[in-house]
Each structure stands twice: as structure tokens, then as C-alpha cells.
C-alpha atoms as one frame of an Amber mdcrd trajectory, in Angstrom:
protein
   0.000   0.000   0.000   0.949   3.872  -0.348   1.979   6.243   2.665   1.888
   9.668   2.907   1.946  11.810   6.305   3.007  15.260   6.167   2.340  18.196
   9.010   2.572  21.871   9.159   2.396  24.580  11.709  -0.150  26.299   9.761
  -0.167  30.441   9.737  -1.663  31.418  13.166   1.136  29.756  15.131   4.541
  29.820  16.238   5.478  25.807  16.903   4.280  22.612  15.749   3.241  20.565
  18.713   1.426  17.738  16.316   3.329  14.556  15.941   2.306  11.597  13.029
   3.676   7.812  12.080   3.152   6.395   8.454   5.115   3.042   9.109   5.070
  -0.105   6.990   5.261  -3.145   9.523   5.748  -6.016   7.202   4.529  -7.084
   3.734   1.074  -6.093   3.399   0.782  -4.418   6.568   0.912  -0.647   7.761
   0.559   1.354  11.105  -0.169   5.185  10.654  -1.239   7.469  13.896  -1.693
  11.209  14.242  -1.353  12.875  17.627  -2.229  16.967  18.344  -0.177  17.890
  21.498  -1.701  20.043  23.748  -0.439  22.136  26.998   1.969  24.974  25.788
   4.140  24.302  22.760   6.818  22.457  24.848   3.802  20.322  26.309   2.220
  19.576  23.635   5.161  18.627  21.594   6.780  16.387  24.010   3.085  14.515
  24.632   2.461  14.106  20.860   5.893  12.277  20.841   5.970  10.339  23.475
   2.250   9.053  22.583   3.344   8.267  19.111   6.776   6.769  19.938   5.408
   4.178  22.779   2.176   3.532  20.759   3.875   2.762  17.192   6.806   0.579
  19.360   3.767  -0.959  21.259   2.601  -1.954  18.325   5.004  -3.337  16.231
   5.971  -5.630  18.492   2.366  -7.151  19.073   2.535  -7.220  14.814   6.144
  -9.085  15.024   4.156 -11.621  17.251   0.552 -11.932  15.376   1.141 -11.141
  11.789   1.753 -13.754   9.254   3.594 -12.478   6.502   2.875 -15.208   3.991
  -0.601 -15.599   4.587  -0.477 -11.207   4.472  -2.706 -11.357   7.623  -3.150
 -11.565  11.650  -3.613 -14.864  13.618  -5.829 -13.755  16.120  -9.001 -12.052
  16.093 -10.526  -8.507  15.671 -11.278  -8.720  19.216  -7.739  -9.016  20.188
  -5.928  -6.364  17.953  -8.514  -3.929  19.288  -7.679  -4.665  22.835  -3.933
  -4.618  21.773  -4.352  -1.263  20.468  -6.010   0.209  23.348  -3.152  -1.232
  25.837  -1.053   0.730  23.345  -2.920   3.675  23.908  -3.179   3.123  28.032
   0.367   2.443  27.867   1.152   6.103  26.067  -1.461   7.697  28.408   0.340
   6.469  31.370   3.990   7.352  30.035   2.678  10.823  29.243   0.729  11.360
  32.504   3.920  10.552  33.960   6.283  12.877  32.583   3.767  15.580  33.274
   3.684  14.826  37.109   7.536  14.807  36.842   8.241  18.051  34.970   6.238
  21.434  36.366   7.023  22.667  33.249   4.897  20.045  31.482   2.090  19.943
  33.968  -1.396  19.682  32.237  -0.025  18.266  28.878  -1.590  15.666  26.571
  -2.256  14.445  23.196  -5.254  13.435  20.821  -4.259  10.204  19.185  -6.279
   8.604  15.932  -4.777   5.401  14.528  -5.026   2.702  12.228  -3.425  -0.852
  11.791  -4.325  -1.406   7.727  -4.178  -4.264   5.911  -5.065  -4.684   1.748
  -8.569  -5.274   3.150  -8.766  -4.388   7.076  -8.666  -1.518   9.067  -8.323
  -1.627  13.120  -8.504   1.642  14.350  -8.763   3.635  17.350  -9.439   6.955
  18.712  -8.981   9.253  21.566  -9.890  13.171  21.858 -11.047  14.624  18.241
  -8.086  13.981  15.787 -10.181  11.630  13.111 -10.186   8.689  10.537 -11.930
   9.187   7.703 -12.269   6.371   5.075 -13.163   6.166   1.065 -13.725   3.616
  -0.846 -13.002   3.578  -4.539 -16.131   4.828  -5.843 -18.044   5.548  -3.075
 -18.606   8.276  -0.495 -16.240   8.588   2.868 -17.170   7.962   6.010 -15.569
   9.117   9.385 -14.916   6.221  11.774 -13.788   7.873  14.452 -16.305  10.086
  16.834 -15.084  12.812  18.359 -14.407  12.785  22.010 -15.316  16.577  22.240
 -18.074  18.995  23.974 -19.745  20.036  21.041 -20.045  16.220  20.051 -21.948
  15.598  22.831 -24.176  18.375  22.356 -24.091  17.341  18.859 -25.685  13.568
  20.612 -27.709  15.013  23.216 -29.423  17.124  20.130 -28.847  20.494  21.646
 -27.265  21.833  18.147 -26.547  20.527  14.703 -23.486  19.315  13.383 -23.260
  22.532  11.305 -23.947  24.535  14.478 -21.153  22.911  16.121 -18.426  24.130
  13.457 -18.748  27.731  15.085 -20.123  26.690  18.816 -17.364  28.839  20.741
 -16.178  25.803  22.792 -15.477  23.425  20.335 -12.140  23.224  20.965 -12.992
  21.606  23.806 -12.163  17.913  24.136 -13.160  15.398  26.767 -10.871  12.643
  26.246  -6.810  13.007  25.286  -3.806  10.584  26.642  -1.856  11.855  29.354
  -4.287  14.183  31.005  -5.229  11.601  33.718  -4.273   8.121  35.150  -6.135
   6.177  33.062  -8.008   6.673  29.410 -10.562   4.564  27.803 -10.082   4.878
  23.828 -12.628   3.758  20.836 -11.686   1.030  18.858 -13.422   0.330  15.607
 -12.832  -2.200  11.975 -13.814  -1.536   8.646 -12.917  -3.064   5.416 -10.475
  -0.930   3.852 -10.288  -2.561   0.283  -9.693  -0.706  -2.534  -9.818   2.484
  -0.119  -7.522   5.407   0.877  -7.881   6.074   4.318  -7.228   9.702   6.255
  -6.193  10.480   9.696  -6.098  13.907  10.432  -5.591  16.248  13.667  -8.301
  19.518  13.893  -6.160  21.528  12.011  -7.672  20.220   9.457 -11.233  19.643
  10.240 -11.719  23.139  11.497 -11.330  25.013   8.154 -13.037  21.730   5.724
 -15.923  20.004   6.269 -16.750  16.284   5.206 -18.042  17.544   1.708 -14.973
  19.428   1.070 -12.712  16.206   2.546 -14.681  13.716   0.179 -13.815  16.221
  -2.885  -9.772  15.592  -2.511  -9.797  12.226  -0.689 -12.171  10.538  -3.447
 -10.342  11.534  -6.556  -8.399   8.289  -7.285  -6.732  10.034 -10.355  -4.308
  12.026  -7.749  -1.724  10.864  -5.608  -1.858  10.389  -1.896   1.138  12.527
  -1.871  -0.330  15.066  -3.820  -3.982  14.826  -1.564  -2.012  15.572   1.498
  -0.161  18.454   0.073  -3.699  19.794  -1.012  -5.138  19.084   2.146  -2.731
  21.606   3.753  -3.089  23.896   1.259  -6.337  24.122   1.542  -6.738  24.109
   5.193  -4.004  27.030   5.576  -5.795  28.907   2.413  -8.890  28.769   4.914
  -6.797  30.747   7.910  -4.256  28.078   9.419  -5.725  28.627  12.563  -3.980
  25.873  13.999  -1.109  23.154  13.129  -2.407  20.955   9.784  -1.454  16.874
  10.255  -2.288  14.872   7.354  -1.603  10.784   7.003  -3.050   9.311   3.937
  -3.003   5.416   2.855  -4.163   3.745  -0.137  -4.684   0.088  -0.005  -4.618
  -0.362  -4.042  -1.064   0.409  -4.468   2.014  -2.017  -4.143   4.991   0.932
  -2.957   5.419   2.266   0.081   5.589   6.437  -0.429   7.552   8.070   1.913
   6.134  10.473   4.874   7.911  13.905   5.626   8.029  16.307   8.954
């Protein structure tokens, strides 16, 4: 399949506190996460990091263990990658909790983390805070996977204001999940079948200035370049206002090579 993660600081500020992973694991088999640090810039850097560093290693290793590279598939179930993936997560959230308690000057930081284990057919993915996976099949619409863990979401649930409302509510910036805020997190997990798909993770850099219609324009035209959708993608989003750092991973599951991704 085809990588591409790319990430920008976007025009309103001064650092770059997201963090992303576009990693091929083994023949057939990809790991791509997106994490938007939060907590000052030195905060929010270090917790994007350290989320993505321990969750990637995390899960590699549970890959090196339960992925059969002949057969281009796991050996255990959908049950137990999810649960895999969410010690992952637990694991990050604790690391990064922990560095906060031990550094005043990182008090109060976390991290959003969306992620997805991808096979030619299979995506496992998880979620925590309001970073999101989107996913589009050749020749259909997208759908987003991942449900934000944010205030205006649940007013969105509870039916208090529309989805549309909720672009402008003044708090939605607000999220009510995010590793490394406290001791323990409890993150979404989620599968889809991912064949003949490209699939987007994305922090709120992104979401704030495009909505889904705009998103299914670029990520459904098959004729471009996953490389050339996440370039757009930031173009797009900083054309808008850059109101906030712009992380874009994009995989295709139709394509043999491996792209590269770029800071």
C-alpha cells in the first residue's frame, strides 16, 4: 500500500506541537497514527511524541508476534488487535501522565491520538480526543470512523445543536478525552474493510477550516496521488486561515509501494 503523512504549523502559530507515524510493519501491513499535542508548545510537543513513539513501538511488536507475513494477515481475532491497540494507547497515556507529574514545566499536557493498523482489506482503528479517521472507498462516499471525544459532540448527541452549528459553537475546541491528562483513558476502537480504499487520519487543524463535503472532494479523486492529496489538504486548510497546526496521514490500499512520509 501507499503512505503519505506530512504536518505543518499552519499560519496562526509559532510551533508545531502535532506529531504523526506512516510506518510499513511487514509485507502487506501498515501502522499510521496522528497525535495533536496540547499544553503549551513544549507540552504539547513532548506529549504528541511520546504518545506516538510508545504507541507505534507498542505496536510493532504485538505485529512481530501476530502477523503472518505469507498468509499477508493476523492470527488472532478482531477482538484481540482492538484490545492490543487500546493497551497501546493506556500504555502512552500512562507514560505521558507521567512525565507531566515529573516536569512542572509540562504539567497539564496531553495528546489526541487517531490510529489505524491497515491491511489490503482491514482496518483496526482507534481513537482518543477529536483527531479523526476518515475512510473512502473507490467509488463511493467517505465515512468518518472515528467520533469525536469533544463537547460540542456531545451536544451534537444530546441534540442540543446541529453538526453545522457545532463548526462555530465557541467551545469546540474543547475535548473530553486526550492521553496523558489523567491516570487512566478509555479509547474507541473500531474495523472496517479498507479494500480498494484510501484512508485519512487527520488532527483539527484540518477539520476546522473543511468540512466532510470538502474532505470527500480531494480524498475521493483516485486520479491524484496520496502525496499530492495531502499536500492539497494543507493547502487548503491554511488557504482557509491556518488557525492551527495541519497533520495529514493518507493510505491507499490499491497500491504495491510504500511512499515516503515527511516532517
Amino acid at each position: 500500500m501507499v503512505l503519505y503523512g506530512t504536518t505543518d504549523k499552519g499560519i496562526k502559530r509559532s510551533a508545531n506541537q502535532d506529531c504523526f507515524v506512516a510506518m510499513p510493519l511487514a509485507e502487506g501491513l501498515a501502522l499510521i497514527a496522528v497525535c495533536d499535542g496540547m499544553g503549551g508548545a513544549a507540552g504539547g510537543a513532548e506529549a504528541s511524541a511520546i504518545c506516538a513513539t510508545i504507541f507505534s513501538d507498542e505496536l510493532k511488536k504485538f505485529c512481530d508476534k501476530h502477523y503472518n507475513t505469507e498468509m499477508r494477515c493476523f492470527t488472532v481475532s478482531a477482538d484481540d488487535i482492538g484490545k492490543a491497540m487500546s493497551d497501546a494507547a493506556r500504555l502512552a497515556n500512562g507514560a505521558v501522565y507521567k512525565a507531566a507529574c515529573e516536569n512542572e514545566g509540562l504539567h497539564g499536557m496531553g495528546t489526541t491520538l487517531a490510529a489505524a493498523l491497515i491491511t489490503a482489506d482491514i482496518l483496526y482503528g482507534i481513537n482518543v480526543g477529536d483527531s479523526r479517521v476518515y475512510l473512502c472507498a473507490d467509488g463511493s462516499g467517505i465515512r468518518r470512523l472515528s467520533k469525536d471525544h469533544s463537547f460540542v459532540q456531545y451536544l451534537v448527541d444530546m441534540g442540543e445543536i446541529s453538526e453545522q452549528e457545532a463548526k462555530y459553537n465557541s467551545k469546540r475546541n474543547i475535548i473530553t478525552r486526550a492521553i496523558g491528562i489523567a491516570p487512566e483513558v478509555e479509547p474507541d476502537t473500531f474495523v472496517a474493510i479498507a479494500e480498494n480504499s484510501r484512508i485519512l487520519l487527520c488532527s483539527d487543524g484540518l477539520t476546522a477550516h473543511l468540512d466532510d463535503s470538502a474532505i470527500e472532494k480531494v480524498l475521493s479523486d483516485f486520479t491524484i496521488s496520496v502525496k499530492d492529496v495531502s499536500k492539497t489538504f494543507v493547502t487548503l486548510a491554511n488557504e482557509a486561515g491556518g488557525t492551527d497546526n495541519i497533520t495529514v496521514v493518507t493510505a491507499d490500499t490499491r497500491a504495491e509501494k510504500e511512499e515516503r512520509a515527511e516532517a
